[in-house]
Coordinates of C-alpha atoms and ligand atoms in Angstrom, one line a residue:
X1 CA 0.0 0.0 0.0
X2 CA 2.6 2.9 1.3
X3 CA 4.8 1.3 -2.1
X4 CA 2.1 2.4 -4.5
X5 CA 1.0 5.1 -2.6
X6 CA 5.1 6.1 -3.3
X7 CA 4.5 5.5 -6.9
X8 CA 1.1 7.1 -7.7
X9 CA 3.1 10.3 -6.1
X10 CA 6.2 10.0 -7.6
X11 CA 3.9 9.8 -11.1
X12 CA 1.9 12.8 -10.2
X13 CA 5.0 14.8 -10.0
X14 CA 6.0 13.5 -13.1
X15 CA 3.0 14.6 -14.9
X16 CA 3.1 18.0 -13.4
X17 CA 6.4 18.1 -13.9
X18 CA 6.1 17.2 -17.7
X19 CA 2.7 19.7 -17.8
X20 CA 5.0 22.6 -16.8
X21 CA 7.7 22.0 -18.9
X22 CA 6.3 20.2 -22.2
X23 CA 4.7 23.6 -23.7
X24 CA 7.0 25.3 -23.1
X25 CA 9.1 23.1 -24.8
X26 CA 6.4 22.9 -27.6
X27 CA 6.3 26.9 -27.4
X28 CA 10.1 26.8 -27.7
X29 CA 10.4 24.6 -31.2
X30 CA 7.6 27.0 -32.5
X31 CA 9.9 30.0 -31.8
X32 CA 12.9 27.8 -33.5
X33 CA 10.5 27.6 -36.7
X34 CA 10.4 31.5 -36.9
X35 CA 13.8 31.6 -36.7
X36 CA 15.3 31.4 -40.4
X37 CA 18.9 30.9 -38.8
X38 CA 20.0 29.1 -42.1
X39 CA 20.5 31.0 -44.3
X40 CA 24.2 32.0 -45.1
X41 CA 24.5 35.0 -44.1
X42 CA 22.8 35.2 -41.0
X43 CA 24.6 36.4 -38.1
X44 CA 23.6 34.4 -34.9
X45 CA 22.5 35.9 -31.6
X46 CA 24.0 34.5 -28.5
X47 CA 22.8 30.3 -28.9
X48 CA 21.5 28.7 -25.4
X49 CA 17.0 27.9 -25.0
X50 CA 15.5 31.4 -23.7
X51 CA 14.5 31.5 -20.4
X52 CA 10.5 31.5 -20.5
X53 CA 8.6 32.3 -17.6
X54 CA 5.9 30.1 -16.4
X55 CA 3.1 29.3 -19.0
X56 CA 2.3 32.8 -20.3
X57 CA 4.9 33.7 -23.0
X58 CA 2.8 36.9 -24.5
X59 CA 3.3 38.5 -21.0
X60 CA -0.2 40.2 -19.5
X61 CA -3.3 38.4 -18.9
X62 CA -5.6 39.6 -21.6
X63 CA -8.4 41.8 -20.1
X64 CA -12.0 42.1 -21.0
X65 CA -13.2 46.0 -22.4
X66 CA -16.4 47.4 -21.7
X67 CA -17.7 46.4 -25.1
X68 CA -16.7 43.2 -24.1
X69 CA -14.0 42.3 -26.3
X70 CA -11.1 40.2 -24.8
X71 CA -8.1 41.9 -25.6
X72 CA -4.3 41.0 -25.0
X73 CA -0.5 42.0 -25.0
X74 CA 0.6 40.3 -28.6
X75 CA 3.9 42.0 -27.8
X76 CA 6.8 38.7 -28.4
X77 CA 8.4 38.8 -25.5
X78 CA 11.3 35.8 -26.6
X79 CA 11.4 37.9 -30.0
X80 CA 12.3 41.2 -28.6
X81 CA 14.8 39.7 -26.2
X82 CA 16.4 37.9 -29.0
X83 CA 16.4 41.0 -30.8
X84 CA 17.7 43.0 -28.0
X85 CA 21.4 40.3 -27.8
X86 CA 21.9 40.9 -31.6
X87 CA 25.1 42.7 -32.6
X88 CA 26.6 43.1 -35.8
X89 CA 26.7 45.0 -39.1
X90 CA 23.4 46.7 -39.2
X91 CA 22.2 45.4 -36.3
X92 CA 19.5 47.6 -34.0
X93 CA 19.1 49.2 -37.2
X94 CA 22.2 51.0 -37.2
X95 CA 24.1 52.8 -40.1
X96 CA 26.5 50.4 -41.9
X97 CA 30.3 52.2 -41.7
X98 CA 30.5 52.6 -45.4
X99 CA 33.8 52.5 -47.2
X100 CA 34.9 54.3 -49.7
X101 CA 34.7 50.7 -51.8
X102 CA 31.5 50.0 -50.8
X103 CA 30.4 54.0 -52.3
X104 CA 30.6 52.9 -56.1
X105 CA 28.2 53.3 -58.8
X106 CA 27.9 49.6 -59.5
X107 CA 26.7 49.3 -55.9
X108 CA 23.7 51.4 -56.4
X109 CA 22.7 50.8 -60.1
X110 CA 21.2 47.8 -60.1
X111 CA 18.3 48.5 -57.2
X112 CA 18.8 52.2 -56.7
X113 CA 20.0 51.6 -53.3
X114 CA 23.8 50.1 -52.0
X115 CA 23.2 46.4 -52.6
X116 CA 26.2 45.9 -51.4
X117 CA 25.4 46.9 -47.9
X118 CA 22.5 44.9 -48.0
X119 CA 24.3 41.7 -48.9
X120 CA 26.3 42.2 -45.4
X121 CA 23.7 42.6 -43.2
X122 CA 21.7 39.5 -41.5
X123 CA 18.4 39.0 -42.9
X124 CA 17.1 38.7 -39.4
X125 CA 18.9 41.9 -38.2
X126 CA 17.6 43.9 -35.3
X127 CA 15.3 46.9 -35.4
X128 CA 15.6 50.0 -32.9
X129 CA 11.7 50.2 -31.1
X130 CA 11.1 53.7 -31.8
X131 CA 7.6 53.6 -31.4
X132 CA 5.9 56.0 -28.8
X133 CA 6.1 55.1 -25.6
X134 CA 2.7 54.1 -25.1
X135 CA 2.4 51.4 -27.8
X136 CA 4.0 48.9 -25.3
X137 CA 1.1 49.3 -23.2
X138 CA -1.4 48.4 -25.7
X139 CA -3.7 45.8 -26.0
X140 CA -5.3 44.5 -29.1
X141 CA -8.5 41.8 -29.3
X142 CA -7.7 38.9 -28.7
X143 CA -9.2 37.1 -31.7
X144 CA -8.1 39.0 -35.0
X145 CA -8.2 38.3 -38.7
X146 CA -5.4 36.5 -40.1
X147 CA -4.1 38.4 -43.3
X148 CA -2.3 37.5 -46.8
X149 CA 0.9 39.6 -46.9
X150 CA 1.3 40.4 -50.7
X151 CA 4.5 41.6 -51.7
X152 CA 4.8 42.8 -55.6
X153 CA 8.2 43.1 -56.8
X154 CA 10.4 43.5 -60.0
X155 CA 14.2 43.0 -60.0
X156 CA 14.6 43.2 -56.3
X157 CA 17.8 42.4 -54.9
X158 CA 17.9 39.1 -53.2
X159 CA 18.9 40.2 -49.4
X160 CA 16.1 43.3 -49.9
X161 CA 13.1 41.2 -50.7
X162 CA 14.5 38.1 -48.5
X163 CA 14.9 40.4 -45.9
X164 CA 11.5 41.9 -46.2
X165 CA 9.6 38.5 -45.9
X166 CA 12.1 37.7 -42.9
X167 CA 11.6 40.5 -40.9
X168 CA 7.5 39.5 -41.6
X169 CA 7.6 36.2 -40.5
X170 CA 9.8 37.1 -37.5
X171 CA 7.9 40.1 -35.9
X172 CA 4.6 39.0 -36.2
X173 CA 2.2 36.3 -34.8
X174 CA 2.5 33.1 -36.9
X175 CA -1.5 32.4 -36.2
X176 CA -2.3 36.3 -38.1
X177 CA 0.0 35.2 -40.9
X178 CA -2.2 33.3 -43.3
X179 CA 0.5 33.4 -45.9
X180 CA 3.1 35.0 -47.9
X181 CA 2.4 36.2 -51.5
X182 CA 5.8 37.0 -53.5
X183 CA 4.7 38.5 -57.0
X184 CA 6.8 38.8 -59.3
X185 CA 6.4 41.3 -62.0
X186 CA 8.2 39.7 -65.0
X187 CA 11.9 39.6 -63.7
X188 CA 14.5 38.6 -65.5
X189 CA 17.3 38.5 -63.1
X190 CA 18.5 34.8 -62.7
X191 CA 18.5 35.0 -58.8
X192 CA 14.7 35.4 -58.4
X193 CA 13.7 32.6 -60.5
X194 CA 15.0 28.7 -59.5
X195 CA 17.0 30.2 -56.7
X196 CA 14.2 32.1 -54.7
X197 CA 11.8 28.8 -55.2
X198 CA 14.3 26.8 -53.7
X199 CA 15.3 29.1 -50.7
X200 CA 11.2 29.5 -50.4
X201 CA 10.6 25.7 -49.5
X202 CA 11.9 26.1 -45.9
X203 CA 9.3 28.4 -45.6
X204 CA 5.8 26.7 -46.0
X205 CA 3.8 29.8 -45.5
X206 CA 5.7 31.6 -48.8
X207 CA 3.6 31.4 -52.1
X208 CA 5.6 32.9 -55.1
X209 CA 3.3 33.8 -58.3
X210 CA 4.2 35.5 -61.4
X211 CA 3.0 37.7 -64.0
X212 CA 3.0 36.2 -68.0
X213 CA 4.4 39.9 -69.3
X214 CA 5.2 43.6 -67.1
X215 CA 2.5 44.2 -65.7
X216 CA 3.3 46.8 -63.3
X217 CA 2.9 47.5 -59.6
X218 CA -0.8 47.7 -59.6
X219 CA -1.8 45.0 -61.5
X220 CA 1.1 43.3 -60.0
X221 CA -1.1 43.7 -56.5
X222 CA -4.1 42.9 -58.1
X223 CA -2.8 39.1 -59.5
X224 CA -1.7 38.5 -55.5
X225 CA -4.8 40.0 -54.2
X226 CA -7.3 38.0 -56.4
X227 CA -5.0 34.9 -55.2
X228 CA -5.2 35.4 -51.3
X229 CA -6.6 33.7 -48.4
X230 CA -6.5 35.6 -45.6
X231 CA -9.5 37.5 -43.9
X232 CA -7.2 40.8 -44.4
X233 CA -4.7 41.6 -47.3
X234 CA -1.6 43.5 -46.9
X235 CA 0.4 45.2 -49.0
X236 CA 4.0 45.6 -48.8
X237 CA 7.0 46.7 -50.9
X238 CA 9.7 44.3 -51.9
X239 CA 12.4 46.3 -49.4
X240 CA 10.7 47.1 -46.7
X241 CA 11.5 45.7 -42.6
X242 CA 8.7 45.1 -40.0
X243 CA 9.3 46.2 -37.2
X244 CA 8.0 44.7 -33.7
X245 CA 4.5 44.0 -33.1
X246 CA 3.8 46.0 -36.4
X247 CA 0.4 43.5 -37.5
X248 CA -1.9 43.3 -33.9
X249 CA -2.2 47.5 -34.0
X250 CA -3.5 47.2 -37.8
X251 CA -5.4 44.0 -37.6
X252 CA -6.9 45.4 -34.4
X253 CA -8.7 48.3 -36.4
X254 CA -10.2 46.2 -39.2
X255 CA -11.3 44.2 -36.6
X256 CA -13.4 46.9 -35.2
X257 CA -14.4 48.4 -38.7
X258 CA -14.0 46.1 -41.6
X259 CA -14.2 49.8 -43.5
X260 CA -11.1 51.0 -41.9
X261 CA -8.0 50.6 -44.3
X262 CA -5.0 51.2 -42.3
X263 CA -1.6 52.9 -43.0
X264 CA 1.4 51.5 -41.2
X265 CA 3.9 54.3 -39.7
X266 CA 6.5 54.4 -42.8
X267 CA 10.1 54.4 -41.0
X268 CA 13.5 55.5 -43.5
X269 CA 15.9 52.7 -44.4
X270 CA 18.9 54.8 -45.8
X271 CA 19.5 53.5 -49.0
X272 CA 23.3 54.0 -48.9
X273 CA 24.1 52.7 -44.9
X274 CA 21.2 51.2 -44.0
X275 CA 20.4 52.9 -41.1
X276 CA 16.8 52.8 -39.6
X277 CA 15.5 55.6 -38.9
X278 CA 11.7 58.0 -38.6
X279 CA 10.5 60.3 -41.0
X280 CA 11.1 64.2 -39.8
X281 CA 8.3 64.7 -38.3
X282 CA 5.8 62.2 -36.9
X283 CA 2.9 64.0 -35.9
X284 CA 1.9 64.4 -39.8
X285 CA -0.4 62.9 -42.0
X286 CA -1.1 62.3 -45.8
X287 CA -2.5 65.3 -48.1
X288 CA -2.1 66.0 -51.7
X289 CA -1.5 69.7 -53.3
X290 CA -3.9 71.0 -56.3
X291 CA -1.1 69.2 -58.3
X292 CA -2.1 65.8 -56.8
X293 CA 1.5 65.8 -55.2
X294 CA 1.4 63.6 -51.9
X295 CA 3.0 64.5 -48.9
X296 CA 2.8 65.2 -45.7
X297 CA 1.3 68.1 -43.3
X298 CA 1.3 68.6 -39.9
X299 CA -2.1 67.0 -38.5
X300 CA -4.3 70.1 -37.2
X301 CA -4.3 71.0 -33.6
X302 CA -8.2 69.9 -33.1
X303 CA -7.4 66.8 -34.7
X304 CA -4.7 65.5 -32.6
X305 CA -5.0 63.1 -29.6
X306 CA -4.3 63.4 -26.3
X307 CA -2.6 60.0 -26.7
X308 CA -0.7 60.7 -29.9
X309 CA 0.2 56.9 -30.1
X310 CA -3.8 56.3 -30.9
X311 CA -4.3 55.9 -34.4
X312 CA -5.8 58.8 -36.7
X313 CA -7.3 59.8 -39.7
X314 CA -6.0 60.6 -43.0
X315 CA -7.8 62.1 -46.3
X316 CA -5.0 59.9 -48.3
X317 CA -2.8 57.2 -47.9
X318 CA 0.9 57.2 -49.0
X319 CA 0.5 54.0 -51.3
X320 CA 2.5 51.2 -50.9
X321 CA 1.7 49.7 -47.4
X322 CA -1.9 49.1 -45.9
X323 CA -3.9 46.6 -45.3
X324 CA -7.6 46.5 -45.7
X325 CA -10.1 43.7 -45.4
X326 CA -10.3 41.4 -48.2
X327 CA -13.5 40.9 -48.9
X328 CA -13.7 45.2 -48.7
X329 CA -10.9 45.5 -51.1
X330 CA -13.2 43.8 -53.4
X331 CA -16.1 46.0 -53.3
X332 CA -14.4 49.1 -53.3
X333 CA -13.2 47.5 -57.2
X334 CA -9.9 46.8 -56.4
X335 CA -7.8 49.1 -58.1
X336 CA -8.6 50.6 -61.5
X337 CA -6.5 48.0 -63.8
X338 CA -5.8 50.5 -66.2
X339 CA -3.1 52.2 -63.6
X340 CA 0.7 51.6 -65.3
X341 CA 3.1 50.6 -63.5
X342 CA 3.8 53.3 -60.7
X343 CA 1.7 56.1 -59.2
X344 CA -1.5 57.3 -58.6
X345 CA -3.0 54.3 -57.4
X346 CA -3.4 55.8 -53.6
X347 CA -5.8 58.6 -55.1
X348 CA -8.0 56.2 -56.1
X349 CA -8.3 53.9 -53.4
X350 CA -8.2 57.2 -50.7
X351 CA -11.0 58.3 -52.8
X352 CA -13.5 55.7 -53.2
X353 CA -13.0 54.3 -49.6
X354 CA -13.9 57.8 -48.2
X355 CA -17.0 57.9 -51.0
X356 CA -17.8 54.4 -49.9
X357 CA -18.5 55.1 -46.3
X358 CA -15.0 53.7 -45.3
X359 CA -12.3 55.7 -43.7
X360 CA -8.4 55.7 -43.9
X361 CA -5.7 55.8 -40.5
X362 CA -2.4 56.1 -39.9
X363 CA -1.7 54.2 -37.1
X364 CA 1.4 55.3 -35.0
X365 CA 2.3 51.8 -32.9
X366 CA 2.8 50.2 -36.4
X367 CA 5.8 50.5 -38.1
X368 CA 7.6 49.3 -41.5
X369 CA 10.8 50.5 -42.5
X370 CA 11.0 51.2 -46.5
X371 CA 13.4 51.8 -48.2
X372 CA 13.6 54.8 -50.3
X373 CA 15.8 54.6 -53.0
X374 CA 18.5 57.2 -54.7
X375 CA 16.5 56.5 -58.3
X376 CA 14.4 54.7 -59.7
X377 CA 16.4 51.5 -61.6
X378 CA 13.7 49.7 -63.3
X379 CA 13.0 50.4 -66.5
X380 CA 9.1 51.8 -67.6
X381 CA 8.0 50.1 -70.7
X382 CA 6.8 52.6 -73.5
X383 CA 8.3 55.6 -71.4
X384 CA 4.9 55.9 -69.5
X385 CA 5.0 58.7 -67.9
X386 CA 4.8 58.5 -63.7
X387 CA 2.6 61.4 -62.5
X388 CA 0.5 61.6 -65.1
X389 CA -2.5 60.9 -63.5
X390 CA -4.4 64.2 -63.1
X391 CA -4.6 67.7 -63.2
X392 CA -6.6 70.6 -62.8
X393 CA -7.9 72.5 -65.6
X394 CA -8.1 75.8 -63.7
X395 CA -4.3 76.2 -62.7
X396 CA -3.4 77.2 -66.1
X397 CA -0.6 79.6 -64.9
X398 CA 2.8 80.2 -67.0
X399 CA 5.6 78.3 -65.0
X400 CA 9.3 77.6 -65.7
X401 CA 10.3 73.8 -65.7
X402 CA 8.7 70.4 -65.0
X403 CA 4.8 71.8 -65.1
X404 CA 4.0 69.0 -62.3
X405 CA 6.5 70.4 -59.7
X406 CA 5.0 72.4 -57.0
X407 CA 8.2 75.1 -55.8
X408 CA 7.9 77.0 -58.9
X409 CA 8.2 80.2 -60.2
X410 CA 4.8 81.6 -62.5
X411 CA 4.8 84.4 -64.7
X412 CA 2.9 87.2 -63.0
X413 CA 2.0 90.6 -64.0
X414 CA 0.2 93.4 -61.9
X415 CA -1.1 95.7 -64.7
X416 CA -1.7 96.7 -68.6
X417 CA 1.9 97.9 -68.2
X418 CA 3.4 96.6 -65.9
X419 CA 6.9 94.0 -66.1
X420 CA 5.7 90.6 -65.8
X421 CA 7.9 89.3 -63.3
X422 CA 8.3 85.7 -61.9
X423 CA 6.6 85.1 -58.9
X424 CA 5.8 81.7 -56.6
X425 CA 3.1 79.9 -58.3
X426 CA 0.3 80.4 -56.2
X427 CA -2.6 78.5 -58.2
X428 CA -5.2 81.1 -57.5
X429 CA -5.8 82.4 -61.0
X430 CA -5.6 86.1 -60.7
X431 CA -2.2 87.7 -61.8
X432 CA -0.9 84.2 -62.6
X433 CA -3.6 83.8 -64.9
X434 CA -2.9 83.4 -68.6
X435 CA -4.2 82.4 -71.9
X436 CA -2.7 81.3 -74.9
X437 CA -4.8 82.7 -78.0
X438 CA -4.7 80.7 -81.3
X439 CA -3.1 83.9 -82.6
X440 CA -0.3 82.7 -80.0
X441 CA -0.4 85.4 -77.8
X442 CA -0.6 85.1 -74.1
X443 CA -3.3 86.7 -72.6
X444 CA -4.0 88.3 -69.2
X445 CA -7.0 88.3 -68.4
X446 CA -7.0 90.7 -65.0
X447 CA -6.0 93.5 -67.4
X448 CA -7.2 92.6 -70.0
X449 CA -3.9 93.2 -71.6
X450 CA -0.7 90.8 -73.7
X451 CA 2.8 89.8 -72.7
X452 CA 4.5 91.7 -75.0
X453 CA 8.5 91.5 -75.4
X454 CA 11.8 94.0 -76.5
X455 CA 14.6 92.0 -77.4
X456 CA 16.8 95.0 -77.7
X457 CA 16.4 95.9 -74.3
X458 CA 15.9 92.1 -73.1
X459 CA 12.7 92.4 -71.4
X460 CA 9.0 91.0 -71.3
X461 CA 6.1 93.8 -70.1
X462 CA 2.6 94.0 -70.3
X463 CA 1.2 95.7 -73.1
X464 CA -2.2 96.1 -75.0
X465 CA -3.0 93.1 -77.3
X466 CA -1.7 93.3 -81.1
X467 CA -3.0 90.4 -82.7
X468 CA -0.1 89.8 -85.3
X469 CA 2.6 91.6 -83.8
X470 CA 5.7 89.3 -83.9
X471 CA 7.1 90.3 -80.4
X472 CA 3.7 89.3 -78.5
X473 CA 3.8 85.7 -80.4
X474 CA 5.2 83.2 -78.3
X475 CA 5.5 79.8 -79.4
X476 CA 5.1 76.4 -76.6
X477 CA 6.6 73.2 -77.8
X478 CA 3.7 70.9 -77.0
X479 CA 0.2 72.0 -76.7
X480 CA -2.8 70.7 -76.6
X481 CA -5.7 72.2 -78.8
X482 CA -8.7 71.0 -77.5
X483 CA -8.3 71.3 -74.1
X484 CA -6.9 75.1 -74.8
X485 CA -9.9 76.0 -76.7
X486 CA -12.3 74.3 -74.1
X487 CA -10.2 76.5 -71.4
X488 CA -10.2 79.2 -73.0
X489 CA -14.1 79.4 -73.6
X490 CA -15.3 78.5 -69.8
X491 CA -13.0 81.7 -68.6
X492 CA -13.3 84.8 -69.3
Ligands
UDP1 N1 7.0 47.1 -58.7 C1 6.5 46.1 -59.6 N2 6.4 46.4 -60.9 C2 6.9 47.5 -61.5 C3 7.4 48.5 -60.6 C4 7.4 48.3 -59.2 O1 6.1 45.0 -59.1 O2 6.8 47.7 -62.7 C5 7.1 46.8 -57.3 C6 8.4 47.1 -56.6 O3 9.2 46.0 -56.6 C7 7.9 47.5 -55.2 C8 6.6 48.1 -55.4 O4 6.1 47.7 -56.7 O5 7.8 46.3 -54.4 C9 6.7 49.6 -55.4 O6 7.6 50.1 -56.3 P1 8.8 51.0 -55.9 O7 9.4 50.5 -54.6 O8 9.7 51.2 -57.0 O9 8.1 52.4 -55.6 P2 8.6 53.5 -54.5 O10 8.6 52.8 -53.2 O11 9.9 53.9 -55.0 O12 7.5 54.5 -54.6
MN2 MN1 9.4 51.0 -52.6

């Protein structure tokens, strides 16, 4: 009796024993899976199984809201802590010490960024945390959508795009990853064809399709979204790096409005060290100019949060990285397939979302580094051009240079008599409005007078109009008739 009493305890201890200690161990050959430590030019962190305390790996207990939505801490705990040990080159995001061998053209022509760099720096290197304080306080619900991470790329350098899908599968939650999509927009460089199937096998989450012909970035995204799975698509570039706990904050939204499409914070990889760093200025959001030129602008004083971590609003979204619900994407038409290759696209989709009853965030405690590059290296088929996309018929002023740039100079002119002088363009007709007459002249409306010009004495004035006169005819390379005429009748 006392002998099997012995062994019933002794087996009792053994099963707690094992109950303690087997998920972890289970937990621990999951984390091992995430790790891509393989790959040849990976630089190690220290070795040695993490220490993992008690049963609760994702840190606090998830807590219930008042709308009664469970939500937890998704922050990786083992991930950031391996992070955290990693030294090397690159490593925390830091700037790679470039030589003067490493500065060369060859280095930067291929990708538009220093390959060469790239190629030295692990695929699983470190990232700094620069998010706002708060965002390690945050919880998120505890069941989210899973999404389809669709990455489009042409010619990408191997360590840029390898990278990318590393830094995807290693920062975020392998239950909200439903896959990987790799498209490829018609490459022809030998390293993304047999090569980057056979590296992919090791990773069963990885799908790699590819287009028959150049399709182009939208399109590109449009063959990976029509192929994917997951609840949520989202869309990254080819170079970008995820940073940690970058998914939960966007998932999180869609979650609570399938409408919401949702802007990741877009961090700066320096495209000649490396380096990781923010934008200037943080506290901005996404805006066009009457030229349909995207940037940024501060975010107006009523608009901001107290909690400037919280996520917030924006008319449009930058272009390249969101995610949006799948099914949503759909309605909303996808994108216009007509869009070539580059640009443009993030008008249209800003535009029918907001007309659509949907809305567009930025949200701050997500963050992707991208890297910007020195030029663009791809080729554009048929020299389409880039901004082409739209403009408005009313800023018909007289400007020096590239017509789509915004920091330019108009031609301006007070009165009948007056110089006409340069001026900054400021868009709002009056003085800056011109125009050009079938006779060729260039007309001023406001005083009702013509640019007329003295090459003797080198100088362009206002004066009254002389149809004929040689020295008010002025002569544009390209112009278009139609649209003149149809200008030129609805102002007066
Ligand atoms: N891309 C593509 N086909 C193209 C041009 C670009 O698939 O014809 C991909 C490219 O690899 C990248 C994304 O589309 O993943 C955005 O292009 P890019 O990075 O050149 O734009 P940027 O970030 O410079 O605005
Ligand atoms: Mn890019």
């Amino acid at each position: 009796m006392r002998r099997k009493e012995k062994r019933l305890l002794q087996f009792a201890g053994l099963l707690i024993a094992a109950l303690l200690f087997l998920p972890n161990v289970g937990l621990w050959s999951l984390y091992r899976d995430r790790v891509f430590d393989n790959s040849p030019d990976t630089v190690d962190g220290p070795g040695g199984i993490p220490i993992i305390q008690g049963l609760n790996r994702m840190g606090k207990d998830a807590q219930v809201g008042r709308d009664g939505v469970r939500r937890k801490d998704w922050h990786d705990y083992e991930a950031i802590k391996r992070d955290a040990s990693r030294s090397g080159n690159g490593e925390q995001g830091k700037a790679f010490p470039l030589s003067e061998a490493d500065r060369v053209d060859q280095a930067y022509r291929e990708n538009g960024f220093n390959i060469y760099v790239s190629d030295r720096i692990s695929l699983n290197r470190s990232l700094p945390d620069i998010r706002h304080p708060n965002c390690k306080q945050k919880l998120y619900a505890e069941r989210l959508p899973n999404t389809s991470i669709i990455i489009p790329f042409h010619n990408e350098g191997w360590s840029s795009l390898l990278r990318t899908v590393h830094s995807v599968l290693n920062r975020s939650p392998p239950q909200l990853i439903a896959e990987v999509i790799l498209v490829d927009d018609y490459s022809d460089k030998e390293h993304l064809k047999v090569a980057l199937e056979e590296y992919m096998v090791r990773m069963p989450k990885v799908r790699i399709l590819r287009t028959k012909k150049r399709e182009g970035l939208i399109r590109t995204r449009l063959l990976g979204a029509g192929a994917a799975k997951g609840e949520v698509i989202t869309f990254l570039d080819s170079h970008c790096e995820a940073n940690v706990n970058w998914l939960p904050p966007l998932l999180d939204r869609i979650a609570q409005n399938r409408k919401s499409i949702v802007c990741p914070m877009i961090d700066v990889i320096d495209h000649d060290n490396f380096g990781y760093e923010t934008q200037a200025g943080d506290a901005m959001r996404g805006a066009f100019d009457w030229e349909m030129y995207y940037k940024r602008i501060p975010i107006p004083p009523e608009l901001q949060k107290e909690d400037p971590s919280e996520p917030f609003e924006s008319p449009v979204m930058a272009g390249g990285l969101f995610a949006v619900d799948r099914k949503w994407f759909w309605e909303l038409g996808g994108y216009d397939t007509g869009l070539e290759i580059w640009g443009g696209e993030q008008y249209e989709i800003s535009f029918k979302v907001w007309m659509c009853g949907g809305r567009m965030e930025d949200i701050p405690c997500s963050r992707v580094g991208h890297i910007y590059r020195k030029y663009v290296p791809y080729k554009v088929p048929g020299g389409v051009s880039l901004a082409r996309v739209f403009t408005f018929g009313w800023r018909e002023d007289v400007r020096v240079g590239d017509p789509m740039h915004t920091k330019k100079v108009c031609f301006d002119a007070i009165s009948h008599n007056s110089p006409v002088t340069l001026y900054d363009c400021h868009g709002m007709k009056g003085n800056q409005l011109w125009r050009y007459r079938k006779d060729k002249s260039l007309y001023h409306p406001v005083s009702n007078s013509c640019i007329d010009s003295s090459p003797t004495e080198r100088r362009v004035f206002m004066n009254t109009c002389d149809p004929g006169s040689p020295s008010q005819q002025w002569l544009f390379e390209r112009t278009n008739a139609t649209v003149l005429e149809r200008f030129n009748r609805g102002n007066n």
